[in-house]
CSV table of C-alpha atoms and ligand atoms in Angstrom, one decimal:
chain,number,residue,atom,x,y,z
D,1,MET,CA,-21.9,6.1,-17.3
D,2,THR,CA,-22.5,2.5,-18.1
D,3,SER,CA,-20.7,0.1,-15.8
D,4,GLN,CA,-18.4,-1.8,-18.2
D,5,PHE,CA,-17.3,-4.4,-15.8
D,6,ARG,CA,-18.5,-5.7,-12.5
D,7,VAL,CA,-17.2,-8.1,-9.8
D,8,SER,CA,-19.8,-9.1,-7.3
D,9,ASN,CA,-19.3,-11.0,-4.0
D,10,LEU,CA,-16.1,-12.6,-5.3
D,11,THR,CA,-14.7,-15.2,-2.9
D,12,LYS,CA,-11.6,-17.2,-3.3
D,13,THR,CA,-10.1,-19.6,-0.7
D,14,PHE,CA,-6.9,-21.6,-0.6
D,15,GLY,CA,-7.3,-24.4,1.9
D,16,SER,CA,-8.9,-22.9,5.0
D,17,ASN,CA,-7.7,-19.4,4.2
D,18,THR,CA,-10.2,-16.9,2.6
D,19,ILE,CA,-8.0,-14.8,0.4
D,20,VAL,CA,-10.6,-12.8,-1.5
D,21,ASP,CA,-13.6,-12.2,0.8
D,22,GLN,CA,-16.9,-11.2,-0.9
D,23,LEU,CA,-15.3,-8.5,-2.9
D,24,ASP,CA,-17.2,-6.1,-5.1
D,25,LEU,CA,-15.8,-3.8,-7.8
D,26,ASP,CA,-17.6,-1.7,-10.4
D,27,ILE,CA,-15.5,-0.3,-13.2
D,28,GLU,CA,-16.7,2.3,-15.7
D,29,ASP,CA,-16.0,2.1,-19.4
D,30,GLY,CA,-12.5,3.6,-19.9
D,31,GLU,CA,-11.8,3.8,-16.2
D,32,PHE,CA,-8.3,3.2,-14.8
D,33,LEU,CA,-8.9,1.5,-11.4
D,34,VAL,CA,-6.0,1.1,-9.0
D,35,LEU,CA,-6.2,-1.7,-6.5
D,36,LEU,CA,-3.9,-0.6,-3.6
D,37,GLY,CA,-2.9,-2.7,-0.6
D,38,PRO,CA,0.0,-4.2,1.3
D,39,SER,CA,1.7,-7.4,0.2
D,40,GLY,CA,-0.4,-10.5,0.9
D,41,CYS,CA,-3.8,-8.8,1.0
D,42,GLY,CA,-5.0,-10.7,-2.1
D,43,LYS,CA,-4.4,-8.3,-5.0
D,44,THR,CA,-2.8,-10.8,-7.4
D,45,THR,CA,-5.4,-13.5,-6.5
D,46,THR,CA,-8.2,-11.0,-7.3
D,47,LEU,CA,-6.6,-10.2,-10.7
D,48,ARG,CA,-6.1,-13.9,-11.5
D,49,CYS,CA,-9.8,-14.6,-10.7
D,50,ILE,CA,-10.8,-11.8,-13.1
D,51,ALA,CA,-8.5,-13.2,-15.8
D,52,GLY,CA,-9.8,-16.7,-15.4
D,53,LEU,CA,-6.5,-18.1,-14.1
D,54,GLU,CA,-8.1,-19.1,-10.7
D,55,THR,CA,-11.6,-20.5,-10.1
D,56,PRO,CA,-13.3,-18.6,-7.3
D,57,GLU,CA,-15.7,-20.4,-4.9
D,58,GLY,CA,-18.3,-17.7,-5.0
D,59,GLY,CA,-19.5,-14.6,-6.8
D,60,SER,CA,-19.8,-13.4,-10.4
D,61,ILE,CA,-17.8,-11.4,-12.9
D,62,THR,CA,-19.5,-9.7,-15.9
D,63,PHE,CA,-18.1,-7.7,-18.8
D,64,LYS,CA,-20.8,-5.3,-20.1
D,65,ASP,CA,-23.8,-7.7,-20.3
D,66,HIS,CA,-21.7,-10.8,-20.8
D,67,THR,CA,-21.1,-13.0,-17.8
D,68,VAL,CA,-17.7,-14.7,-17.7
D,69,PHE,CA,-18.0,-16.2,-14.3
D,70,ASP,CA,-20.9,-17.1,-12.0
D,71,ALA,CA,-20.4,-19.6,-9.3
D,72,SER,CA,-24.1,-20.3,-8.7
D,73,ALA,CA,-25.0,-20.5,-12.4
D,74,ARG,CA,-21.8,-22.6,-13.0
D,75,ILE,CA,-20.6,-20.3,-15.7
D,76,ASN,CA,-16.8,-20.2,-16.1
D,77,VAL,CA,-15.5,-18.8,-19.4
D,78,PRO,CA,-11.9,-19.9,-20.0
D,79,ALA,CA,-9.1,-17.4,-19.7
D,80,TYR,CA,-8.3,-17.3,-23.5
D,81,LYS,CA,-11.9,-16.4,-24.3
D,82,ARG,CA,-12.2,-13.5,-21.9
D,83,ASN,CA,-10.5,-10.9,-24.1
D,84,ILE,CA,-8.2,-9.6,-21.3
D,85,GLY,CA,-4.7,-8.2,-21.6
D,86,MET,CA,-2.3,-8.8,-18.8
D,87,VAL,CA,1.0,-7.1,-17.8
D,88,PHE,CA,3.0,-8.8,-15.0
D,89,GLN,CA,5.6,-7.7,-12.6
D,90,SER,CA,8.1,-10.2,-14.0
D,91,TYR,CA,7.5,-9.0,-17.7
D,92,ALA,CA,7.0,-12.7,-18.6
D,93,LEU,CA,8.2,-12.3,-22.1
D,94,TRP,CA,9.0,-15.6,-23.9
D,95,PRO,CA,12.8,-15.7,-24.2
D,96,ASN,CA,12.9,-17.8,-27.4
D,97,MET,CA,10.6,-15.4,-29.2
D,98,THR,CA,11.6,-12.0,-30.8
D,99,VAL,CA,9.9,-8.8,-29.6
D,100,ARG,CA,7.6,-9.0,-32.7
D,101,GLU,CA,6.6,-12.6,-31.9
D,102,ASN,CA,6.0,-11.7,-28.3
D,103,ILE,CA,3.7,-8.8,-29.1
D,104,ARG,CA,1.9,-10.8,-31.8
D,105,TYR,CA,1.2,-13.7,-29.4
D,106,PRO,CA,-2.2,-12.5,-28.1
D,107,LEU,CA,-3.3,-12.0,-31.8
D,108,LYS,CA,-2.3,-15.5,-32.6
D,109,VAL,CA,-4.3,-16.9,-29.7
D,110,ARG,CA,-7.3,-14.9,-31.0
D,111,ARG,CA,-6.5,-16.4,-34.5
D,112,MET,CA,-6.0,-13.0,-36.2
D,113,LYS,CA,-4.9,-13.2,-39.8
D,114,SER,CA,-1.2,-12.6,-40.0
D,115,ALA,CA,-1.2,-9.7,-42.5
D,116,MET,CA,-3.6,-7.7,-40.2
D,117,ALA,CA,-1.7,-8.8,-37.1
D,118,SER,CA,1.5,-7.5,-38.4
D,119,GLY,CA,0.1,-3.9,-38.7
D,120,GLN,CA,-1.2,-4.1,-35.2
D,121,VAL,CA,2.1,-5.4,-33.8
D,122,GLU,CA,3.9,-2.4,-35.4
D,123,THR,CA,1.4,0.1,-34.1
D,124,ALA,CA,1.5,-1.4,-30.5
D,125,ALA,CA,5.3,-1.4,-30.5
D,126,GLY,CA,5.4,2.2,-31.8
D,127,MET,CA,3.1,3.3,-28.9
D,128,VAL,CA,5.7,2.3,-26.4
D,129,ASP,CA,8.7,3.4,-28.4
D,130,CYS,CA,9.8,-0.2,-29.2
D,131,GLY,CA,9.4,0.0,-33.0
D,132,ALA,CA,13.1,-0.3,-33.5
D,133,LEU,CA,13.4,-3.4,-31.2
D,134,LEU,CA,11.0,-5.8,-33.1
D,135,ASP,CA,13.7,-8.2,-34.2
D,136,ARG,CA,15.6,-8.4,-30.9
D,137,TYR,CA,15.2,-11.1,-28.3
D,138,PRO,CA,14.2,-10.2,-24.7
D,139,SER,CA,17.7,-10.9,-23.4
D,140,GLN,CA,19.0,-8.1,-25.6
D,141,LEU,CA,16.7,-5.5,-23.9
D,142,SER,CA,17.0,-3.5,-20.7
D,143,GLY,CA,14.4,-4.1,-18.0
D,144,GLY,CA,12.5,-0.9,-19.0
D,145,GLN,CA,12.4,-2.0,-22.6
D,146,GLN,CA,11.2,-5.5,-21.7
D,147,GLN,CA,8.4,-4.0,-19.6
D,148,ARG,CA,7.4,-1.7,-22.4
D,149,VAL,CA,7.2,-4.7,-24.8
D,150,ALA,CA,5.0,-6.4,-22.2
D,151,VAL,CA,2.7,-3.4,-22.1
D,152,ALA,CA,2.5,-3.5,-25.9
D,153,ARG,CA,1.6,-7.2,-25.7
D,154,GLY,CA,-1.1,-6.4,-23.1
D,155,LEU,CA,-2.7,-3.8,-25.4
D,156,VAL,CA,-2.2,-5.2,-28.9
D,157,ALA,CA,-5.4,-7.1,-29.2
D,158,GLN,CA,-7.5,-4.1,-27.9
D,159,PRO,CA,-8.8,-6.1,-25.0
D,160,ASP,CA,-12.0,-5.2,-23.1
D,161,LEU,CA,-9.9,-5.0,-19.9
D,162,VAL,CA,-6.2,-4.6,-19.2
D,163,LEU,CA,-4.9,-6.1,-15.9
D,164,PHE,CA,-1.6,-4.8,-14.6
D,165,ASP,CA,0.0,-6.7,-11.7
D,166,GLU,CA,2.7,-4.4,-10.1
D,167,PRO,CA,4.4,-3.9,-13.5
D,168,LEU,CA,6.8,-1.2,-12.2
D,169,SER,CA,8.1,-2.9,-9.1
D,170,ASN,CA,11.1,-4.5,-10.7
D,171,LEU,CA,12.3,-1.3,-12.4
D,172,ASP,CA,14.8,1.1,-10.8
D,173,ALA,CA,13.4,4.5,-9.6
D,174,ARG,CA,14.2,6.5,-12.8
D,175,LEU,CA,12.8,3.8,-15.2
D,176,ARG,CA,9.8,3.3,-12.9
D,177,ASP,CA,8.8,7.0,-13.4
D,178,GLN,CA,9.3,6.8,-17.1
D,179,VAL,CA,7.2,3.6,-17.7
D,180,ARG,CA,4.6,4.9,-15.3
D,181,SER,CA,4.2,8.1,-17.2
D,182,GLN,CA,4.1,6.1,-20.5
D,183,ILE,CA,1.3,3.9,-19.2
D,184,HIS,CA,-0.6,7.1,-18.1
D,185,GLN,CA,-0.2,8.7,-21.5
D,186,LEU,CA,-1.3,5.5,-23.3
D,187,HIS,CA,-4.4,5.3,-21.2
D,188,GLN,CA,-5.3,8.9,-21.9
D,189,ARG,CA,-4.8,8.3,-25.6
D,190,LEU,CA,-6.4,4.9,-26.0
D,191,GLY,CA,-9.0,5.0,-23.2
D,192,PHE,CA,-8.8,1.3,-22.4
D,193,THR,CA,-10.4,0.0,-19.2
D,194,ALA,CA,-7.8,-1.1,-16.6
D,195,VAL,CA,-7.3,-2.6,-13.2
D,196,PHE,CA,-3.8,-1.8,-12.0
D,197,VAL,CA,-2.5,-3.5,-8.8
D,198,THR,CA,0.2,-1.9,-6.7
D,199,HIS,CA,1.3,-1.5,-3.0
D,200,ASP,CA,2.8,1.9,-3.8
D,201,GLN,CA,0.6,4.9,-2.9
D,202,ALA,CA,2.5,7.3,-5.2
D,203,GLU,CA,1.8,5.1,-8.2
D,204,ALA,CA,-1.8,4.7,-7.1
D,205,PHE,CA,-2.4,8.5,-6.8
D,206,ALA,CA,-0.6,9.2,-10.1
D,207,LEU,CA,-2.5,6.7,-12.2
D,208,GLY,CA,-5.9,6.0,-10.7
D,209,ASP,CA,-9.2,7.5,-11.8
D,210,ARG,CA,-10.4,5.7,-8.7
D,211,LEU,CA,-8.6,3.8,-6.0
D,212,ALA,CA,-9.8,0.6,-4.2
D,213,ILE,CA,-7.9,0.3,-1.0
D,214,MET,CA,-7.7,-3.4,-0.1
D,215,LYS,CA,-7.3,-5.0,3.3
D,216,ALA,CA,-7.3,-8.8,3.9
D,217,GLY,CA,-9.4,-9.7,0.8
D,218,LYS,CA,-11.9,-6.9,1.1
D,219,ILE,CA,-12.2,-3.3,-0.2
D,220,GLU,CA,-11.8,-0.9,2.6
D,221,GLN,CA,-12.4,2.3,0.6
D,222,TYR,CA,-13.4,2.8,-3.0
D,223,ASP,CA,-13.2,6.4,-4.1
D,224,THR,CA,-11.4,9.1,-6.2
D,225,PRO,CA,-7.7,9.7,-5.4
D,226,GLU,CA,-8.6,13.2,-4.1
D,227,ARG,CA,-11.3,11.8,-1.7
D,228,VAL,CA,-9.0,9.0,-0.5
D,229,TYR,CA,-6.3,11.6,0.1
D,230,GLU,CA,-8.5,14.1,1.9
D,231,THR,CA,-10.9,11.8,3.7
D,232,PRO,CA,-9.5,8.4,4.3
D,233,SER,CA,-12.4,6.2,5.6
D,234,SER,CA,-10.5,4.4,8.3
D,235,ASP,CA,-7.3,4.5,10.3
D,236,TYR,CA,-6.0,1.6,8.1
D,237,VAL,CA,-6.4,3.6,4.9
D,238,ALA,CA,-5.0,6.8,6.5
D,239,ALA,CA,-1.9,4.9,7.6
D,240,PHE,CA,-1.5,3.3,4.2
D,241,ILE,CA,-1.7,6.5,2.2
D,242,GLY,CA,1.1,8.3,4.2
D,243,MET,CA,-0.6,9.7,7.3
D,244,ALA,CA,2.3,8.3,9.4
D,245,ASN,CA,1.5,10.3,12.5
D,246,ARG,CA,-0.8,8.6,14.9
D,247,LEU,CA,-1.9,10.6,17.9
D,248,GLU,CA,-4.1,9.0,20.6
D,249,LEU,CA,-6.9,11.4,21.9
D,250,VAL,CA,-8.8,11.2,25.1
D,251,ARG,CA,-12.2,12.8,25.9
D,252,ARG,CA,-12.0,14.5,29.3
D,253,HIS,CA,-14.7,16.6,30.9
D,254,GLU,CA,-13.2,19.8,29.4
D,255,GLY,CA,-13.1,18.3,25.9
D,256,TRP,CA,-10.7,16.2,23.8
D,257,THR,CA,-7.0,16.3,24.6
D,258,THR,CA,-3.8,14.4,23.8
D,259,ARG,CA,-2.6,11.8,26.3
D,260,ALA,CA,-0.4,14.4,27.9
D,261,GLY,CA,-3.4,16.7,28.3
D,262,THR,CA,-3.0,19.3,25.5
D,263,PRO,CA,-6.5,20.3,24.3
D,264,VAL,CA,-7.3,19.4,20.6
D,265,ASP,CA,-10.4,20.9,19.0
D,266,LEU,CA,-11.9,17.9,17.3
D,267,ASP,CA,-14.8,20.1,15.9
D,268,ALA,CA,-12.2,21.5,13.5
D,269,ALA,CA,-10.8,18.1,12.6
D,270,GLY,CA,-12.4,15.8,10.0
D,271,ILE,CA,-14.0,12.9,11.8
D,272,GLN,CA,-14.0,9.7,9.6
D,273,GLY,CA,-15.5,6.3,9.9
D,274,GLY,CA,-18.6,7.4,11.8
D,275,HIS,CA,-19.3,8.9,15.1
D,276,ILE,CA,-16.8,8.8,17.9
D,277,GLY,CA,-18.9,7.6,20.7
D,278,GLY,CA,-16.5,6.7,23.5
D,279,ASP,CA,-13.8,8.6,25.3
D,280,ALA,CA,-11.0,7.5,22.9
D,281,ALA,CA,-10.1,8.5,19.4
D,282,LEU,CA,-7.2,8.1,17.0
D,283,GLY,CA,-5.9,11.1,15.1
D,284,ARG,CA,-3.9,10.8,11.9
D,285,MET,CA,-1.7,13.4,10.2
D,286,ARG,CA,0.9,13.6,7.4
D,287,PRO,CA,4.5,14.6,8.2
D,288,ASP,CA,3.8,17.7,6.1
D,289,ASP,CA,1.1,18.8,8.5
D,290,LEU,CA,3.4,19.2,11.4
D,291,ALA,CA,5.5,22.3,11.9
D,292,LEU,CA,8.7,22.5,14.0
D,293,HIS,CA,9.6,25.2,16.5
D,294,ARG,CA,12.1,25.9,19.2
D,295,SER,CA,9.5,27.2,21.7
D,296,LEU,CA,5.8,27.0,22.2
D,297,ASP,CA,5.1,30.7,21.6
D,298,GLU,CA,6.3,30.3,17.9
D,299,ALA,CA,3.3,28.1,17.1
D,300,ALA,CA,0.5,29.8,15.2
D,301,PRO,CA,-2.5,31.0,17.2
D,302,GLY,CA,-5.2,28.3,17.2
D,303,ASP,CA,-2.7,25.5,16.4
D,304,VAL,CA,-2.1,22.7,18.8
D,305,GLY,CA,1.5,22.9,20.2
D,306,LEU,CA,3.2,19.8,21.7
D,307,THR,CA,6.5,19.8,23.6
D,308,GLY,CA,8.9,17.0,22.9
D,309,GLU,CA,12.4,16.1,22.2
D,310,LEU,CA,14.5,15.2,19.1
D,311,VAL,CA,15.0,11.6,18.3
D,312,THR,CA,16.7,11.9,14.9
D,313,SER,CA,16.9,14.2,11.9
D,314,GLU,CA,17.9,13.1,8.4
D,315,TYR,CA,19.1,15.5,5.7
D,316,GLY,CA,17.0,15.3,2.5
D,317,GLY,CA,18.2,18.3,0.5
D,318,ARG,CA,15.7,21.1,0.9
D,319,TYR,CA,14.3,19.5,4.0
D,320,PHE,CA,15.1,17.3,7.0
D,321,ASP,CA,13.1,14.3,8.0
D,322,VAL,CA,12.7,14.7,11.8
D,323,THR,CA,11.5,12.2,14.3
D,324,VAL,CA,10.2,13.6,17.6
D,325,ASP,CA,9.2,12.1,20.9
D,326,ALA,CA,6.2,14.1,22.1
D,327,GLY,CA,5.3,12.8,25.6
D,328,GLY,CA,5.9,9.2,24.6
D,329,GLU,CA,4.4,9.4,21.1
D,330,ARG,CA,6.6,9.2,18.0
D,331,LEU,CA,5.8,12.0,15.5
D,332,TYR,CA,7.4,12.5,12.1
D,333,LEU,CA,7.7,15.8,10.2
D,334,ARG,CA,9.5,17.4,7.4
D,335,ALA,CA,11.4,20.6,8.4
D,336,ASP,CA,12.5,23.2,5.9
D,337,ALA,CA,16.3,23.1,5.6
D,338,GLY,CA,16.5,26.8,5.0
D,339,ARG,CA,14.7,27.7,8.2
D,340,HIS,CA,15.8,24.9,10.5
D,341,GLY,CA,18.9,23.3,9.0
D,342,SER,CA,21.5,25.3,10.8
D,343,TRP,CA,20.4,24.3,14.3
D,344,LEU,CA,19.0,20.9,13.4
D,345,ARG,CA,22.3,19.8,12.0
D,346,GLY,CA,24.1,20.2,15.3
D,347,ALA,CA,21.2,19.3,17.6
D,348,ALA,CA,21.8,16.3,19.8
D,349,THR,CA,19.2,13.5,20.4
D,350,GLY,CA,17.0,14.6,23.3
D,351,SER,CA,17.2,18.3,22.4
D,352,PRO,CA,13.9,20.0,23.5
D,353,LEU,CA,11.6,21.2,20.7
D,354,VAL,CA,8.0,21.9,19.9
D,355,VAL,CA,5.8,20.6,17.1
D,356,SER,CA,2.5,22.2,16.2
D,357,PHE,CA,-0.4,21.4,13.8
D,358,SER,CA,-3.7,22.9,12.7
D,359,PRO,CA,-6.6,20.8,14.0
D,360,SER,CA,-8.1,21.0,10.5
D,361,ALA,CA,-5.2,18.8,9.3
D,362,LEU,CA,-6.2,16.1,11.7
D,363,ARG,CA,-8.3,13.1,10.6
D,364,ALA,CA,-9.9,11.5,13.6
D,365,PHE,CA,-11.2,7.9,13.8
D,366,PRO,CA,-13.0,5.8,16.5
D,367,HIS,CA,-10.2,4.2,18.5
D,368,PRO,CA,-9.9,0.5,17.6
D,369,ASP,CA,-9.4,-0.5,21.3
D,370,GLY,CA,-12.3,1.7,22.5
D,371,HIS,CA,-10.0,3.3,25.1
D,372,VAL,CA,-6.6,4.9,25.5
D,373,ASP,CA,-4.3,3.3,28.0
D,374,LEU,CA,-2.9,6.3,29.9
D,375,HIS,CA,-0.5,4.1,31.8
D,376,ALA,CA,1.1,2.5,28.7
D,377,PRO,CA,4.8,1.7,29.2
D,378,GLU,CA,6.1,4.2,26.7
D,379,LEU,CA,4.3,7.0,28.5
D,380,ALA,CA,5.8,5.8,31.9
D,381,ARG,CA,9.2,5.8,30.3
D,382,ALA,CA,8.8,9.3,28.9
D,383,ALA,CA,7.6,10.5,32.4
D,384,ALA,CA,10.7,8.8,34.0
D,385,ARG,CA,13.0,10.5,31.5
D,386,SER,CA,11.5,14.0,32.1
D,387,GLU,CA,11.9,13.5,35.9
D,388,ALA,CA,15.5,12.4,35.6
Q,1,LIG,N1,-1.9,-20.9,-5.2
Q,1,LIG,C1,-2.0,-20.5,-3.8
Q,1,LIG,N2,-2.1,-21.5,-2.9
Q,1,LIG,C2,-2.1,-21.1,-1.6
Q,1,LIG,N3,-2.1,-19.9,-1.1
Q,1,LIG,C3,-2.0,-18.9,-2.0
Q,1,LIG,C4,-1.9,-19.1,-3.4
Q,1,LIG,N4,-1.8,-17.9,-4.1
Q,1,LIG,C5,-1.8,-17.0,-3.1
Q,1,LIG,N5,-1.9,-17.5,-1.9
Q,1,LIG,C6,-1.9,-16.8,-0.6
Q,1,LIG,O1,-2.9,-15.8,-0.7
Q,1,LIG,C7,-2.5,-14.6,0.0
Q,1,LIG,C8,-2.6,-13.4,-0.9
Q,1,LIG,O2,-1.7,-13.6,-2.0
Q,1,LIG,P1,-1.7,-12.6,-3.2
Q,1,LIG,O3,-3.0,-12.5,-3.8
Q,1,LIG,O4,-0.5,-12.9,-4.0
Q,1,LIG,O5,-1.4,-11.2,-2.4
Q,1,LIG,P2,-0.8,-9.8,-3.0
Q,1,LIG,O6,-0.8,-9.9,-4.5
Q,1,LIG,O7,-1.8,-8.7,-2.4
Q,1,LIG,O8,0.5,-9.7,-2.4
Q,1,LIG,C9,-1.1,-14.9,0.5
Q,1,LIG,O9,-1.1,-15.2,1.8
Q,1,LIG,C10,-0.6,-16.1,-0.4
Q,1,LIG,O10,0.3,-16.8,0.3
Q,2,LIG,MG1,0.8,-9.7,-5.8
């Protein structure tokens, strides 16, 4: 496939802070790219640089074979000539314009003849089920309707690229799912090229053809949702996409173990982020990967079983969200309400229990500290509790 759109070595600073740090992105024609990262990592700044609303200090941005920004060649095409559609978190509709005038605005900027523009406005409004709202003002619309109008405005001029900056964040949960699904259907139907920014992993997995996981102005992993989900490239990515369980692992002469000494077969685990050279590693797992038991002999053969005690359990309908203290480490799991509900409901904090997992569910990374502190305070506390 031809690369439709390329960002190379993009750098943007504010004062002495480097907000976008030599960032590269390659987006294929028709691709829906999701930029996923925590608040403050530079997602909005990246989008604003692409749109031409910020001037980067370094790098280049090209659309097909057309350069819109190049710091060294001093090329900087103004925003209104970049043929980009934008959809913001805050909707940003003009309150004094009707829905029709709002959607028509990008065509007006591009000086499209009004007769032709009117047909396009109706088509765009129809695509997001807003055809009946054309003569209303934004204040007469619900949040979900306003955001759908903003989507129509972003798409109406058939831009080369559509930028979405957390467009679902201000909607309540039910509307968020509806508008998300509508954006997904529109993309499947129209095949526009998009960069969609979010801090929400569920949104990213649902919408993205590819995900770019961002950390402090850089891309940490750039891959398909499936590969990011199965093989996160770093502990940072693993934690960000829901692998909430963090288990420190120590290499002893008999092999890898937990801090408390339970053997863990790392040959069966996926090792990410390169070779684990030292005597310390970090394991990551999802809550779904842990099973709950009342005694060690209930764990499946070959699985790693850890003894611990109950911290809390929270009812969630078909499941309980359970927090366990396993030898000083906090582990989170989802327990089936049918199987465990009756005893979990009445179980007191501190009740003994067992968690187990298959080593194949574990993703292991080089330990960022290079060693595991076996005398860390939480472990000493746990030891003191078990002696008491
Ligand atoms: N115009 C600006 N002037 C100074 N600092 C800014 C400006 N815009 C953004 N920043 C800073 O850049 C960092 C990244 O911001 P932003 O790109 O909005 O992150 P995100 O969208 O990922 O939450 C933040 O620390 C923010 O305070
Ligand atoms: Mg932002």
